[in-house]
Amino acid sequence: MAGKLIIGNWKMNTRAQSAQSLVAALLADPVCNQPWVGVAAPAVYLAALGAQLAGQALQLSAQDVSSFSADGAFTGEVSAAMLRDVGCRYALVGHSERRQYFGEANPALLSKMNNAMAAGLVPVLCVGETLAERESGQYLEVIFSQLAILAEVSAGEYVIAYEPVWAIGTGKVASLEQIAEIHTAIKTWCLQNAKPSANIRVLYGGSVKAENAESILKTENVDGALVGGASLDAGSFRMICQAAGKLI
Ligand SMILES: O=C(CO)COP(=O)(O)O
């Protein structure tokens, strides 16, 4: 499938009713009910949304996946097989909020990537530098060290999302030059170092909105977007999908 991939990351938002209403609005809209559009919903709502999305084009994503794969005594964990069982196609891995608040780091993230792919999910590995790392000029080293697990993953399909931490939820968007630089560097790094993926797609995330989506999506080596806040509003998300749809 050529073209863009748009995933809305709802983070820790919605309730059962509002989650189902949001999905119902997206399903009723041919601009959004597309196989290249997905929603990453809270784990507790995935089963209901999976049932709602059965047979539809719109895809379901988890926001995380366990680093443990076998069923067993791992209290609180949700395995890749469980996510697949309720209809997920994607799982975010290593979102900066998971790295920041839950101490997630490369060894566990490698297991998450492998478990997701083994279960038939497409993991979306999130990478990105903090403001301090950008200002110190070390941002490429930081991103390459986060990508390093891709040299070790089992071969399979995965997606990468570049989300500069300083652009998440802040309204500060990376410039198109900054985005092009990093996306090109990520693809070059992957070609040289990563296990081959079916096709390497790099999404941009960080304050993507209806107003800036088209210019970001047109930028060199940007294969889609991971949308936070704007994905909670069907109208805003629709405009982002519309911008992507024009570029397919
Ligand atoms: O973290 C993000 C998506 O995963 C980006 O969030 P915002 O679009 O709210 O900045």
PDB file of N, CA and C and ligand atoms in Angstrom, residues 9 11 95 97 163 167-169 206-208 226-229, ligand 1:
ATOM      1  N   ASN A   9      -3.493   8.813  18.330  1.00  0.00           N
ATOM      2  CA  ASN A   9      -3.139   8.271  19.644  1.00  0.00           C
ATOM      3  C   ASN A   9      -3.975   9.006  20.689  1.00  0.00           C
ATOM      4  N   LYS A  11      -4.148   8.439  23.788  1.00  0.00           N
ATOM      5  CA  LYS A  11      -3.505   8.474  25.116  1.00  0.00           C
ATOM      6  C   LYS A  11      -4.527   8.097  26.196  1.00  0.00           C
ATOM      7  N   HIS A  95       6.601   4.818  23.191  1.00  0.00           N
ATOM      8  CA  HIS A  95       6.204   6.234  23.123  1.00  0.00           C
ATOM      9  C   HIS A  95       6.982   7.009  24.179  1.00  0.00           C
ATOM     10  N   GLU A  97       6.187   9.068  26.304  1.00  0.00           N
ATOM     11  CA  GLU A  97       5.561   9.109  27.639  1.00  0.00           C
ATOM     12  C   GLU A  97       5.811   7.798  28.386  1.00  0.00           C
ATOM     13  N   GLU A 163       8.900  11.483  16.980  1.00  0.00           N
ATOM     14  CA  GLU A 163       8.143  12.439  17.774  1.00  0.00           C
ATOM     15  C   GLU A 163       9.105  13.213  18.675  1.00  0.00           C
ATOM     16  N   ALA A 167       7.915  18.736  21.041  1.00  0.00           N
ATOM     17  CA  ALA A 167       6.799  19.133  20.164  1.00  0.00           C
ATOM     18  C   ALA A 167       5.503  18.422  20.543  1.00  0.00           C
ATOM     19  N   ILE A 168       5.560  17.540  21.560  1.00  0.00           N
ATOM     20  CA  ILE A 168       4.371  16.747  21.910  1.00  0.00           C
ATOM     21  C   ILE A 168       3.496  17.527  22.871  1.00  0.00           C
ATOM     22  N   GLY A 169       2.283  17.810  22.447  1.00  0.00           N
ATOM     23  CA  GLY A 169       1.312  18.472  23.306  1.00  0.00           C
ATOM     24  C   GLY A 169       1.673  19.898  23.660  1.00  0.00           C
ATOM     25  N   GLY A 206       3.784  15.150  16.816  1.00  0.00           N
ATOM     26  CA  GLY A 206       4.123  16.299  17.661  1.00  0.00           C
ATOM     27  C   GLY A 206       3.369  17.516  17.197  1.00  0.00           C
ATOM     28  N   SER A 207       2.203  17.748  17.838  1.00  0.00           N
ATOM     29  CA  SER A 207       1.377  18.915  17.516  1.00  0.00           C
ATOM     30  C   SER A 207       0.928  18.953  16.056  1.00  0.00           C
ATOM     31  N   VAL A 208       0.660  17.767  15.476  1.00  0.00           N
ATOM     32  CA  VAL A 208       0.051  17.738  14.136  1.00  0.00           C
ATOM     33  C   VAL A 208      -1.417  18.149  14.284  1.00  0.00           C
ATOM     34  N   LEU A 226       1.466  10.559  13.436  1.00  0.00           N
ATOM     35  CA  LEU A 226       0.935  10.034  14.689  1.00  0.00           C
ATOM     36  C   LEU A 226       0.369  11.257  15.413  1.00  0.00           C
ATOM     37  N   VAL A 227      -0.930  11.260  15.556  1.00  0.00           N
ATOM     38  CA  VAL A 227      -1.647  12.473  15.979  1.00  0.00           C
ATOM     39  C   VAL A 227      -2.160  12.275  17.399  1.00  0.00           C
ATOM     40  N   GLY A 228      -1.819  13.175  18.301  1.00  0.00           N
ATOM     41  CA  GLY A 228      -2.307  13.090  19.666  1.00  0.00           C
ATOM     42  C   GLY A 228      -3.602  13.869  19.832  1.00  0.00           C
ATOM     43  N   GLY A 229      -3.493  15.041  20.433  1.00  0.00           N
ATOM     44  CA  GLY A 229      -4.666  15.833  20.807  1.00  0.00           C
ATOM     45  C   GLY A 229      -5.709  15.982  19.705  1.00  0.00           C
TER      46      GLY A 229
HETATM   47  O1  LIG B   1       2.477  12.100  21.272  1.00  0.00           O
HETATM   48  C1  LIG B   1       1.856  12.350  20.252  1.00  0.00           C
HETATM   49  C2  LIG B   1       1.247  11.265  19.465  1.00  0.00           C
HETATM   50  O2  LIG B   1       1.711  10.020  19.874  1.00  0.00           O
HETATM   51  C3  LIG B   1       1.658  13.739  19.776  1.00  0.00           C
HETATM   52  O3  LIG B   1       0.751  14.360  20.592  1.00  0.00           O
HETATM   53  P1  LIG B   1       0.148  15.800  20.164  1.00  0.00           P
HETATM   54  O4  LIG B   1      -0.348  15.650  18.750  1.00  0.00           O
HETATM   55  O5  LIG B   1      -0.944  16.063  21.151  1.00  0.00           O
HETATM   56  O6  LIG B   1       1.283  16.766  20.253  1.00  0.00           O
END
